[in-house]
Amino acid sequence: MDKLKNHMPAAFLLLHVLCLCISHAAAFNISIIPFTQGFTPLFGESNLIPSQDDRSVQLHLTQYTGSGFRSSDHYNHGFFSAKIKLPSDYTAGIVVAFYTTNGDLFKKTHDELDFEFLGNIRGKAWRFQTNMYGNGSTHRGREERYHLWFDPSREFHRYSILWTTHNIIFYIDDIPIREIVRNDEMGADFPSKPMGLYATIWDASDWATSGGKYRANYKYAPFIAEFTDFALHGCATDPLEEVTATECAERDEHLARAHFATLTQKQRLAMARFRSKYIYYSYCYDTVRYPVPPSECVIDPMMRQQFKETGRPKFERRHRRFKQKGQVMRARNYGNQEEE
């Protein structure tokens, strides 16, 4: 099942169906910005290589340090997007993350939305996860894990995070893969404070690939992740302001009305097809961790059958810290699985 070739026939069928109901990425109708206009280095600056046209950037990981960048501003909700090409060859233990957070300002009450790509071994399908935290609720992480239906190291694909006052949608190209709809019971667990957009590459050998079974091998270094065609649509604001500016409230309403903020019936069908084929862990179906599913979970009886009795084959929660060249990076409180 893990072999990439075993995924391809179903993948081609899925893509054929999806192409009938969802248009090309240009349908987002988004404007892109130069790298230096919207972003600044985060760490490992010597391993951050911008292109001459200022449209793209490479993040390198060596045995000495990883690298990362962040948006120059924080945004009160927004649409955050980039085309990404992941490192090729043997990349076990290597995590490439594309995420929003305000953890630099709110150490114990931060918000966060994640795409994380979990390294790869030749011949196996790439795995990745999405997650959400609100108000520092790391002990209630809402992670999901999936297989990709393509090789993300061969060409660029667009990864997008939509965050409004009402919902959160994760996209790959034009395919919505996950939606979280806010409800009153979630309270502060739904992200509410302005966040910046971040991207990093780093060594997470202890947990990323098959629960740490396969570790980074630096004979394949440098590991290179490429980012291009950046989009930052939202209201830039001071995250320490207690009252959001009126113009941000107006732009939030405009964002919530954007065509990519409300899923059509065809998009929901595409998302359901993706999830039925490629999801292999969801916190909503983890009956050991959550005997009563969190309030935002909508349990699908068909999906329930995809998972084993407990919803997790081998599962353990880990708290780890990784240190690279003076940069301490926390492996967030994920429910890591020993993957088969």
PDB file of C-alpha atoms in Angstrom, residues 35-338:
ATOM      1  CA  PHE A  35       9.920  37.305  -1.817  1.00  0.00           C
ATOM      2  CA  THR A  36      11.674  40.332  -0.326  1.00  0.00           C
ATOM      3  CA  GLN A  37       8.447  42.354  -0.418  1.00  0.00           C
ATOM      4  CA  GLY A  38       6.647  39.999   1.931  1.00  0.00           C
ATOM      5  CA  PHE A  39       9.225  37.945   3.808  1.00  0.00           C
ATOM      6  CA  THR A  40      12.350  38.038   5.939  1.00  0.00           C
ATOM      7  CA  PRO A  41      14.828  35.307   7.030  1.00  0.00           C
ATOM      8  CA  LEU A  42      13.961  33.392  10.188  1.00  0.00           C
ATOM      9  CA  PHE A  43      17.128  31.369  10.826  1.00  0.00           C
ATOM     10  CA  GLY A  44      19.969  29.735   8.886  1.00  0.00           C
ATOM     11  CA  GLU A  45      20.283  32.746   6.607  1.00  0.00           C
ATOM     12  CA  SER A  46      23.334  31.300   4.857  1.00  0.00           C
ATOM     13  CA  ASN A  47      21.122  28.377   3.789  1.00  0.00           C
ATOM     14  CA  LEU A  48      18.387  30.631   2.408  1.00  0.00           C
ATOM     15  CA  ILE A  49      18.989  31.279  -1.313  1.00  0.00           C
ATOM     16  CA  PRO A  50      16.686  33.788  -3.093  1.00  0.00           C
ATOM     17  CA  SER A  51      16.385  33.728  -6.872  1.00  0.00           C
ATOM     18  CA  GLN A  52      17.707  36.632  -8.917  1.00  0.00           C
ATOM     19  CA  ASP A  53      14.204  37.608 -10.027  1.00  0.00           C
ATOM     20  CA  ASP A  54      13.036  37.722  -6.361  1.00  0.00           C
ATOM     21  CA  ARG A  55      10.164  35.410  -7.191  1.00  0.00           C
ATOM     22  CA  SER A  56      11.481  32.256  -5.525  1.00  0.00           C
ATOM     23  CA  VAL A  57      13.640  31.068  -2.647  1.00  0.00           C
ATOM     24  CA  GLN A  58      15.420  27.850  -1.718  1.00  0.00           C
ATOM     25  CA  LEU A  59      15.687  26.552   1.835  1.00  0.00           C
ATOM     26  CA  HIS A  60      18.673  24.269   2.436  1.00  0.00           C
ATOM     27  CA  LEU A  61      19.320  21.801   5.244  1.00  0.00           C
ATOM     28  CA  THR A  62      22.869  20.627   5.920  1.00  0.00           C
ATOM     29  CA  GLN A  63      24.417  18.768   8.837  1.00  0.00           C
ATOM     30  CA  TYR A  64      25.120  22.181  10.376  1.00  0.00           C
ATOM     31  CA  THR A  65      21.772  23.950  10.169  1.00  0.00           C
ATOM     32  CA  GLY A  66      18.386  24.119   8.557  1.00  0.00           C
ATOM     33  CA  SER A  67      16.775  27.355   7.421  1.00  0.00           C
ATOM     34  CA  GLY A  68      13.527  29.233   7.361  1.00  0.00           C
ATOM     35  CA  PHE A  69      11.724  32.457   6.549  1.00  0.00           C
ATOM     36  CA  ARG A  70       8.673  34.287   7.841  1.00  0.00           C
ATOM     37  CA  SER A  71       6.336  36.986   6.621  1.00  0.00           C
ATOM     38  CA  SER A  72       7.296  40.513   7.553  1.00  0.00           C
ATOM     39  CA  ASP A  73       3.793  41.149   8.908  1.00  0.00           C
ATOM     40  CA  HIS A  74       1.158  39.390  10.970  1.00  0.00           C
ATOM     41  CA  TYR A  75      -2.319  39.120   9.473  1.00  0.00           C
ATOM     42  CA  ASN A  76      -5.765  39.247  10.984  1.00  0.00           C
ATOM     43  CA  HIS A  77      -7.059  36.252   8.996  1.00  0.00           C
ATOM     44  CA  GLY A  78      -5.998  35.648   5.420  1.00  0.00           C
ATOM     45  CA  PHE A  79      -5.227  33.429   2.456  1.00  0.00           C
ATOM     46  CA  PHE A  80      -1.623  32.196   2.553  1.00  0.00           C
ATOM     47  CA  SER A  81      -0.229  30.334  -0.409  1.00  0.00           C
ATOM     48  CA  ALA A  82       2.925  29.266  -2.242  1.00  0.00           C
ATOM     49  CA  LYS A  83       4.059  26.760  -4.807  1.00  0.00           C
ATOM     50  CA  ILE A  84       6.500  24.320  -3.229  1.00  0.00           C
ATOM     51  CA  LYS A  85       8.833  21.621  -4.544  1.00  0.00           C
ATOM     52  CA  LEU A  86      10.173  19.288  -1.867  1.00  0.00           C
ATOM     53  CA  PRO A  87      13.660  17.754  -1.595  1.00  0.00           C
ATOM     54  CA  SER A  88      14.277  14.732  -3.800  1.00  0.00           C
ATOM     55  CA  ASP A  89      15.995  11.376  -3.322  1.00  0.00           C
ATOM     56  CA  TYR A  90      16.257  10.004   0.229  1.00  0.00           C
ATOM     57  CA  THR A  91      14.661  12.517   2.605  1.00  0.00           C
ATOM     58  CA  ALA A  92      13.725  10.439   5.653  1.00  0.00           C
ATOM     59  CA  GLY A  93      13.731  12.437   8.875  1.00  0.00           C
ATOM     60  CA  ILE A  94      13.484  15.765   7.047  1.00  0.00           C
ATOM     61  CA  VAL A  95      10.493  17.995   7.776  1.00  0.00           C
ATOM     62  CA  VAL A  96       9.454  20.832   5.493  1.00  0.00           C
ATOM     63  CA  ALA A  97       6.833  23.004   7.167  1.00  0.00           C
ATOM     64  CA  PHE A  98       4.568  25.686   5.704  1.00  0.00           C
ATOM     65  CA  TYR A  99       2.449  27.191   8.440  1.00  0.00           C
ATOM     66  CA  THR A 100       0.955  30.214  10.165  1.00  0.00           C
ATOM     67  CA  THR A 101       1.686  31.030  13.793  1.00  0.00           C
ATOM     68  CA  ASN A 102       2.093  33.766  16.387  1.00  0.00           C
ATOM     69  CA  GLY A 103       4.231  31.674  18.698  1.00  0.00           C
ATOM     70  CA  ASP A 104       7.011  34.250  18.637  1.00  0.00           C
ATOM     71  CA  LEU A 105       4.712  36.683  20.466  1.00  0.00           C
ATOM     72  CA  PHE A 106       2.392  34.462  22.492  1.00  0.00           C
ATOM     73  CA  LYS A 107       4.576  31.754  24.006  1.00  0.00           C
ATOM     74  CA  LYS A 108       1.861  29.985  25.999  1.00  0.00           C
ATOM     75  CA  THR A 109      -1.269  31.011  24.118  1.00  0.00           C
ATOM     76  CA  HIS A 110      -0.170  30.808  20.490  1.00  0.00           C
ATOM     77  CA  ASP A 111      -2.315  29.931  17.466  1.00  0.00           C
ATOM     78  CA  GLU A 112      -1.102  27.825  14.568  1.00  0.00           C
ATOM     79  CA  LEU A 113      -2.129  26.198  11.269  1.00  0.00           C
ATOM     80  CA  ASP A 114       0.245  23.673   9.687  1.00  0.00           C
ATOM     81  CA  PHE A 115       1.214  21.861   6.556  1.00  0.00           C
ATOM     82  CA  GLU A 116       4.106  19.537   7.408  1.00  0.00           C
ATOM     83  CA  PHE A 117       5.803  17.129   4.990  1.00  0.00           C
ATOM     84  CA  LEU A 118       7.348  14.215   6.841  1.00  0.00           C
ATOM     85  CA  GLY A 119      10.283  13.012   4.773  1.00  0.00           C
ATOM     86  CA  ASN A 120      10.307  10.111   2.374  1.00  0.00           C
ATOM     87  CA  ILE A 121      11.972   6.840   1.458  1.00  0.00           C
ATOM     88  CA  ARG A 122      12.419   5.913  -2.193  1.00  0.00           C
ATOM     89  CA  GLY A 123       9.511   3.971  -3.608  1.00  0.00           C
ATOM     90  CA  LYS A 124       7.015   5.013  -0.948  1.00  0.00           C
ATOM     91  CA  ALA A 125       4.247   7.572  -1.168  1.00  0.00           C
ATOM     92  CA  TRP A 126       4.971  10.891   0.530  1.00  0.00           C
ATOM     93  CA  ARG A 127       3.200  11.507   3.825  1.00  0.00           C
ATOM     94  CA  PHE A 128       2.181  14.858   5.258  1.00  0.00           C
ATOM     95  CA  GLN A 129      -0.001  16.243   8.009  1.00  0.00           C
ATOM     96  CA  THR A 130      -2.158  19.252   8.782  1.00  0.00           C
ATOM     97  CA  ASN A 131      -2.865  20.608  12.231  1.00  0.00           C
ATOM     98  CA  MET A 132      -4.561  23.418  14.107  1.00  0.00           C
ATOM     99  CA  TYR A 133      -3.933  24.990  17.508  1.00  0.00           C
ATOM    100  CA  GLY A 134      -5.785  27.832  19.155  1.00  0.00           C
ATOM    101  CA  ASN A 135      -4.796  29.733  22.278  1.00  0.00           C
ATOM    102  CA  GLY A 136      -1.947  27.341  23.121  1.00  0.00           C
ATOM    103  CA  SER A 137      -4.115  24.213  23.014  1.00  0.00           C
ATOM    104  CA  THR A 138      -1.159  21.976  22.118  1.00  0.00           C
ATOM    105  CA  HIS A 139      -2.489  19.162  24.323  1.00  0.00           C
ATOM    106  CA  ARG A 140      -5.563  19.116  22.065  1.00  0.00           C
ATOM    107  CA  GLY A 141      -3.775  19.047  18.729  1.00  0.00           C
ATOM    108  CA  ARG A 142      -6.108  18.383  15.835  1.00  0.00           C
ATOM    109  CA  GLU A 143      -3.772  16.629  13.451  1.00  0.00           C
ATOM    110  CA  GLU A 144      -4.609  14.607  10.387  1.00  0.00           C
ATOM    111  CA  ARG A 145      -2.169  12.609   8.261  1.00  0.00           C
ATOM    112  CA  TYR A 146      -2.379  11.681   4.605  1.00  0.00           C
ATOM    113  CA  HIS A 147      -0.569  10.199   1.623  1.00  0.00           C
ATOM    114  CA  LEU A 148       0.068  12.393  -1.407  1.00  0.00           C
ATOM    115  CA  TRP A 149      -1.148  11.116  -4.764  1.00  0.00           C
ATOM    116  CA  PHE A 150       1.879  12.573  -6.578  1.00  0.00           C
ATOM    117  CA  ASP A 151       5.623  12.949  -6.051  1.00  0.00           C
ATOM    118  CA  PRO A 152       6.026  16.493  -4.608  1.00  0.00           C
ATOM    119  CA  SER A 153       9.760  16.528  -5.359  1.00  0.00           C
ATOM    120  CA  ARG A 154       9.320  16.353  -9.138  1.00  0.00           C
ATOM    121  CA  GLU A 155       7.479  19.611  -9.753  1.00  0.00           C
ATOM    122  CA  PHE A 156       5.846  22.533  -7.980  1.00  0.00           C
ATOM    123  CA  HIS A 157       2.392  22.264  -6.453  1.00  0.00           C
ATOM    124  CA  ARG A 158       0.438  25.010  -4.739  1.00  0.00           C
ATOM    125  CA  TYR A 159      -0.304  24.660  -1.022  1.00  0.00           C
ATOM    126  CA  SER A 160      -2.739  27.123   0.539  1.00  0.00           C
ATOM    127  CA  ILE A 161      -4.236  27.894   3.931  1.00  0.00           C
ATOM    128  CA  LEU A 162      -7.443  29.901   4.155  1.00  0.00           C
ATOM    129  CA  TRP A 163      -8.287  31.293   7.601  1.00  0.00           C
ATOM    130  CA  THR A 164     -11.422  33.348   8.155  1.00  0.00           C
ATOM    131  CA  THR A 165     -13.569  34.117  11.191  1.00  0.00           C
ATOM    132  CA  HIS A 166     -15.852  31.245  10.167  1.00  0.00           C
ATOM    133  CA  ASN A 167     -13.683  28.454   8.777  1.00  0.00           C
ATOM    134  CA  ILE A 168     -10.252  27.128   7.838  1.00  0.00           C
ATOM    135  CA  ILE A 169      -9.570  25.309   4.563  1.00  0.00           C
ATOM    136  CA  PHE A 170      -6.359  23.548   3.532  1.00  0.00           C
ATOM    137  CA  TYR A 171      -5.834  23.292  -0.231  1.00  0.00           C
ATOM    138  CA  ILE A 172      -3.418  21.391  -2.441  1.00  0.00           C
ATOM    139  CA  ASP A 173      -3.558  23.031  -5.849  1.00  0.00           C
ATOM    140  CA  ASP A 174      -7.306  23.570  -6.194  1.00  0.00           C
ATOM    141  CA  ILE A 175      -8.301  20.529  -4.188  1.00  0.00           C
ATOM    142  CA  PRO A 176      -9.673  21.268  -0.712  1.00  0.00           C
ATOM    143  CA  ILE A 177      -8.350  18.498   1.519  1.00  0.00           C
ATOM    144  CA  ARG A 178      -9.677  19.635   4.900  1.00  0.00           C
ATOM    145  CA  GLU A 179     -12.147  22.141   6.288  1.00  0.00           C
ATOM    146  CA  ILE A 180     -12.587  23.147   9.932  1.00  0.00           C
ATOM    147  CA  VAL A 181     -15.778  25.056  10.630  1.00  0.00           C
ATOM    148  CA  ARG A 182     -15.863  27.179  13.758  1.00  0.00           C
ATOM    149  CA  ASN A 183     -18.542  26.576  16.363  1.00  0.00           C
ATOM    150  CA  ASP A 184     -19.246  28.087  19.771  1.00  0.00           C
ATOM    151  CA  GLU A 185     -18.085  25.006  21.681  1.00  0.00           C
ATOM    152  CA  MET A 186     -14.558  25.334  20.283  1.00  0.00           C
ATOM    153  CA  GLY A 187     -14.137  28.653  22.052  1.00  0.00           C
ATOM    154  CA  ALA A 188     -10.533  29.876  22.014  1.00  0.00           C
ATOM    155  CA  ASP A 189      -9.351  26.627  20.419  1.00  0.00           C
ATOM    156  CA  PHE A 190     -10.176  28.261  17.090  1.00  0.00           C
ATOM    157  CA  PRO A 191      -7.245  30.562  16.096  1.00  0.00           C
ATOM    158  CA  SER A 192      -8.149  34.167  16.794  1.00  0.00           C
ATOM    159  CA  LYS A 193      -4.975  36.262  17.098  1.00  0.00           C
ATOM    160  CA  PRO A 194      -3.060  37.665  14.094  1.00  0.00           C
ATOM    161  CA  MET A 195      -0.546  35.210  12.649  1.00  0.00           C
ATOM    162  CA  GLY A 196       2.441  35.359  10.337  1.00  0.00           C
ATOM    163  CA  LEU A 197       3.294  32.895   7.571  1.00  0.00           C
ATOM    164  CA  TYR A 198       6.384  30.723   8.089  1.00  0.00           C
ATOM    165  CA  ALA A 199       8.355  28.103   6.161  1.00  0.00           C
ATOM    166  CA  THR A 200      11.168  25.934   7.515  1.00  0.00           C
ATOM    167  CA  ILE A 201      13.262  22.875   6.741  1.00  0.00           C
ATOM    168  CA  TRP A 202      14.803  20.974   9.637  1.00  0.00           C
ATOM    169  CA  ASP A 203      15.912  17.594  10.992  1.00  0.00           C
ATOM    170  CA  ALA A 204      13.149  15.763  12.860  1.00  0.00           C
ATOM    171  CA  SER A 205      14.729  12.304  12.703  1.00  0.00           C
ATOM    172  CA  ASP A 206      13.353  11.305  16.095  1.00  0.00           C
ATOM    173  CA  TRP A 207       9.735  11.236  14.907  1.00  0.00           C
ATOM    174  CA  ALA A 208       9.030  12.379  11.358  1.00  0.00           C
ATOM    175  CA  THR A 209       9.394   9.268   9.187  1.00  0.00           C
ATOM    176  CA  SER A 210       7.792   6.055  10.471  1.00  0.00           C
ATOM    177  CA  GLY A 211       7.985   7.282  14.040  1.00  0.00           C
ATOM    178  CA  GLY A 212      11.760   7.796  13.908  1.00  0.00           C
ATOM    179  CA  LYS A 213      12.589   4.416  12.363  1.00  0.00           C
ATOM    180  CA  TYR A 214      14.220   6.125   9.368  1.00  0.00           C
ATOM    181  CA  ARG A 215      16.574   9.002  10.145  1.00  0.00           C
ATOM    182  CA  ALA A 216      18.200  11.773   8.124  1.00  0.00           C
ATOM    183  CA  ASN A 217      21.231  10.690   6.104  1.00  0.00           C
ATOM    184  CA  TYR A 218      23.494  13.638   5.373  1.00  0.00           C
ATOM    185  CA  LYS A 219      25.321  11.959   2.537  1.00  0.00           C
ATOM    186  CA  TYR A 220      22.327  13.188   0.530  1.00  0.00           C
ATOM    187  CA  ALA A 221      22.699  16.772   1.787  1.00  0.00           C
ATOM    188  CA  PRO A 222      22.022  19.507   1.095  1.00  0.00           C
ATOM    189  CA  PHE A 223      18.300  18.863   1.245  1.00  0.00           C
ATOM    190  CA  ILE A 224      16.602  21.612  -0.760  1.00  0.00           C
ATOM    191  CA  ALA A 225      13.002  22.822  -0.623  1.00  0.00           C
ATOM    192  CA  GLU A 226      11.964  25.429  -3.209  1.00  0.00           C
ATOM    193  CA  PHE A 227       9.195  28.003  -2.800  1.00  0.00           C
ATOM    194  CA  THR A 228       7.745  30.327  -5.428  1.00  0.00           C
ATOM    195  CA  ASP A 229       4.650  32.345  -6.408  1.00  0.00           C
ATOM    196  CA  PHE A 230       3.859  33.615  -2.923  1.00  0.00           C
ATOM    197  CA  ALA A 231       0.451  34.988  -1.997  1.00  0.00           C
ATOM    198  CA  LEU A 232      -0.401  36.885   1.179  1.00  0.00           C
ATOM    199  CA  HIS A 233      -3.990  38.101   1.234  1.00  0.00           C
ATOM    200  CA  GLY A 234      -5.130  39.542   4.515  1.00  0.00           C
ATOM    201  CA  CYS A 235      -5.070  42.618   6.683  1.00  0.00           C
ATOM    202  CA  ALA A 236      -1.601  43.280   8.084  1.00  0.00           C
ATOM    203  CA  THR A 237      -1.968  44.391  11.676  1.00  0.00           C
ATOM    204  CA  ASP A 238      -0.148  44.767  14.958  1.00  0.00           C
ATOM    205  CA  PRO A 239      -0.830  41.501  16.824  1.00  0.00           C
ATOM    206  CA  LEU A 240      -0.398  43.237  20.177  1.00  0.00           C
ATOM    207  CA  GLU A 241      -3.237  45.684  19.545  1.00  0.00           C
ATOM    208  CA  GLU A 242      -6.201  44.865  21.760  1.00  0.00           C
ATOM    209  CA  VAL A 243      -8.748  46.182  19.268  1.00  0.00           C
ATOM    210  CA  THR A 244      -8.654  45.169  15.615  1.00  0.00           C
ATOM    211  CA  ALA A 245      -8.718  48.103  13.235  1.00  0.00           C
ATOM    212  CA  THR A 246     -12.005  48.752  11.462  1.00  0.00           C
ATOM    213  CA  GLU A 247     -10.425  48.269   8.044  1.00  0.00           C
ATOM    214  CA  CYS A 248      -9.364  44.749   9.065  1.00  0.00           C
ATOM    215  CA  ALA A 249     -12.922  43.820   9.971  1.00  0.00           C
ATOM    216  CA  GLU A 250     -14.029  45.016   6.539  1.00  0.00           C
ATOM    217  CA  ARG A 251     -11.300  43.025   4.779  1.00  0.00           C
ATOM    218  CA  ASP A 252     -12.141  39.956   6.872  1.00  0.00           C
ATOM    219  CA  GLU A 253     -15.708  40.106   5.581  1.00  0.00           C
ATOM    220  CA  HIS A 254     -14.424  40.419   2.024  1.00  0.00           C
ATOM    221  CA  LEU A 255     -12.139  37.412   2.536  1.00  0.00           C
ATOM    222  CA  ALA A 256     -14.991  35.341   3.945  1.00  0.00           C
ATOM    223  CA  ARG A 257     -16.984  36.069   0.764  1.00  0.00           C
ATOM    224  CA  ALA A 258     -14.184  35.026  -1.591  1.00  0.00           C
ATOM    225  CA  HIS A 259     -15.034  32.126  -3.879  1.00  0.00           C
ATOM    226  CA  PHE A 260     -12.343  29.929  -2.308  1.00  0.00           C
ATOM    227  CA  ALA A 261     -13.789  30.479   1.189  1.00  0.00           C
ATOM    228  CA  THR A 262     -17.042  28.643   0.443  1.00  0.00           C
ATOM    229  CA  LEU A 263     -16.841  25.144  -0.990  1.00  0.00           C
ATOM    230  CA  THR A 264     -19.180  24.214  -3.813  1.00  0.00           C
ATOM    231  CA  GLN A 265     -20.863  20.837  -4.043  1.00  0.00           C
ATOM    232  CA  LYS A 266     -18.267  19.735  -6.613  1.00  0.00           C
ATOM    233  CA  GLN A 267     -15.424  20.836  -4.370  1.00  0.00           C
ATOM    234  CA  ARG A 268     -16.928  18.939  -1.455  1.00  0.00           C
ATOM    235  CA  LEU A 269     -17.118  15.856  -3.642  1.00  0.00           C
ATOM    236  CA  ALA A 270     -13.459  16.302  -4.573  1.00  0.00           C
ATOM    237  CA  MET A 271     -12.511  16.695  -0.910  1.00  0.00           C
ATOM    238  CA  ALA A 272     -14.500  13.594   0.043  1.00  0.00           C
ATOM    239  CA  ARG A 273     -12.749  11.583  -2.657  1.00  0.00           C
ATOM    240  CA  PHE A 274      -9.342  12.724  -1.464  1.00  0.00           C
ATOM    241  CA  ARG A 275     -10.124  11.900   2.140  1.00  0.00           C
ATOM    242  CA  SER A 276     -11.597   8.490   1.346  1.00  0.00           C
ATOM    243  CA  LYS A 277      -8.449   7.477  -0.527  1.00  0.00           C
ATOM    244  CA  TYR A 278      -5.519   9.192   1.166  1.00  0.00           C
ATOM    245  CA  ILE A 279      -6.198   9.990   4.818  1.00  0.00           C
ATOM    246  CA  TYR A 280      -4.686   7.470   7.247  1.00  0.00           C
ATOM    247  CA  TYR A 281      -5.047   9.242  10.595  1.00  0.00           C
ATOM    248  CA  SER A 282      -7.569  11.729  11.972  1.00  0.00           C
ATOM    249  CA  TYR A 283      -7.875  12.825  15.579  1.00  0.00           C
ATOM    250  CA  CYS A 284     -11.656  12.711  15.175  1.00  0.00           C
ATOM    251  CA  TYR A 285     -11.525   8.905  14.899  1.00  0.00           C
ATOM    252  CA  ASP A 286      -8.931   8.357  17.640  1.00  0.00           C
ATOM    253  CA  THR A 287     -11.124   6.853  20.331  1.00  0.00           C
ATOM    254  CA  VAL A 288      -8.251   6.409  22.789  1.00  0.00           C
ATOM    255  CA  ARG A 289      -7.244  10.027  22.653  1.00  0.00           C
ATOM    256  CA  TYR A 290     -10.781  11.361  22.367  1.00  0.00           C
ATOM    257  CA  PRO A 291     -13.439   8.896  23.638  1.00  0.00           C
ATOM    258  CA  VAL A 292     -15.898  11.683  22.833  1.00  0.00           C
ATOM    259  CA  PRO A 293     -14.899  13.382  19.552  1.00  0.00           C
ATOM    260  CA  PRO A 294     -14.286  17.146  19.789  1.00  0.00           C
ATOM    261  CA  SER A 295     -17.279  19.300  18.950  1.00  0.00           C
ATOM    262  CA  GLU A 296     -16.133  20.216  15.424  1.00  0.00           C
ATOM    263  CA  CYS A 297     -15.826  16.571  14.340  1.00  0.00           C
ATOM    264  CA  VAL A 298     -18.479  15.216  12.015  1.00  0.00           C
ATOM    265  CA  ILE A 299     -18.135  11.432  12.145  1.00  0.00           C
ATOM    266  CA  ASP A 300     -18.670   9.741   8.802  1.00  0.00           C
ATOM    267  CA  PRO A 301     -19.654   6.063   9.237  1.00  0.00           C
ATOM    268  CA  MET A 302     -17.907   5.177   5.974  1.00  0.00           C
ATOM    269  CA  MET A 303     -14.674   6.815   7.088  1.00  0.00           C
ATOM    270  CA  ARG A 304     -15.032   5.197  10.499  1.00  0.00           C
ATOM    271  CA  GLN A 305     -14.608   1.856   8.735  1.00  0.00           C
ATOM    272  CA  GLN A 306     -11.292   2.982   7.237  1.00  0.00           C
ATOM    273  CA  PHE A 307      -9.665   3.097  10.652  1.00  0.00           C
ATOM    274  CA  LYS A 308      -8.969   0.322  13.091  1.00  0.00           C
ATOM    275  CA  GLU A 309     -10.992   0.007  16.254  1.00  0.00           C
ATOM    276  CA  THR A 310      -9.104   2.734  18.140  1.00  0.00           C
ATOM    277  CA  GLY A 311      -8.362   4.906  15.111  1.00  0.00           C
ATOM    278  CA  ARG A 312      -4.608   4.564  15.596  1.00  0.00           C
ATOM    279  CA  PRO A 313      -2.494   1.468  14.876  1.00  0.00           C
ATOM    280  CA  LYS A 314       0.426   2.425  17.134  1.00  0.00           C
ATOM    281  CA  PHE A 315       0.259   5.788  18.715  1.00  0.00           C
ATOM    282  CA  GLU A 316       2.287   7.795  21.182  1.00  0.00           C
ATOM    283  CA  ARG A 317       2.468  11.424  22.107  1.00  0.00           C
ATOM    284  CA  ARG A 318       5.921  12.942  22.261  1.00  0.00           C
ATOM    285  CA  HIS A 319       7.375  16.172  23.490  1.00  0.00           C
ATOM    286  CA  ARG A 320      10.733  16.830  21.902  1.00  0.00           C
ATOM    287  CA  ARG A 321      13.016  19.745  21.251  1.00  0.00           C
ATOM    288  CA  PHE A 322      15.474  20.031  18.426  1.00  0.00           C
ATOM    289  CA  LYS A 323      18.440  22.364  18.423  1.00  0.00           C
ATOM    290  CA  GLN A 324      20.215  23.469  15.273  1.00  0.00           C
ATOM    291  CA  LYS A 325      22.876  26.153  15.239  1.00  0.00           C
ATOM    292  CA  GLY A 326      21.367  28.009  18.175  1.00  0.00           C
ATOM    293  CA  GLN A 327      17.820  27.691  16.825  1.00  0.00           C
ATOM    294  CA  VAL A 328      15.615  25.650  19.150  1.00  0.00           C
ATOM    295  CA  MET A 329      12.652  24.211  17.337  1.00  0.00           C
ATOM    296  CA  ARG A 330       9.831  22.453  19.097  1.00  0.00           C
ATOM    297  CA  ALA A 331       8.307  19.397  17.526  1.00  0.00           C
ATOM    298  CA  ARG A 332       4.743  20.310  18.326  1.00  0.00           C
ATOM    299  CA  ASN A 333       2.687  18.007  20.439  1.00  0.00           C
ATOM    300  CA  TYR A 334       1.766  15.661  17.635  1.00  0.00           C
ATOM    301  CA  GLY A 335       0.268  12.249  18.007  1.00  0.00           C
ATOM    302  CA  ASN A 336       3.076  10.443  16.172  1.00  0.00           C
ATOM    303  CA  GLN A 337       2.363   7.042  14.760  1.00  0.00           C
ATOM    304  CA  GLU A 338       4.554   4.068  14.015  1.00  0.00           C
TER     305      GLU A 338
END
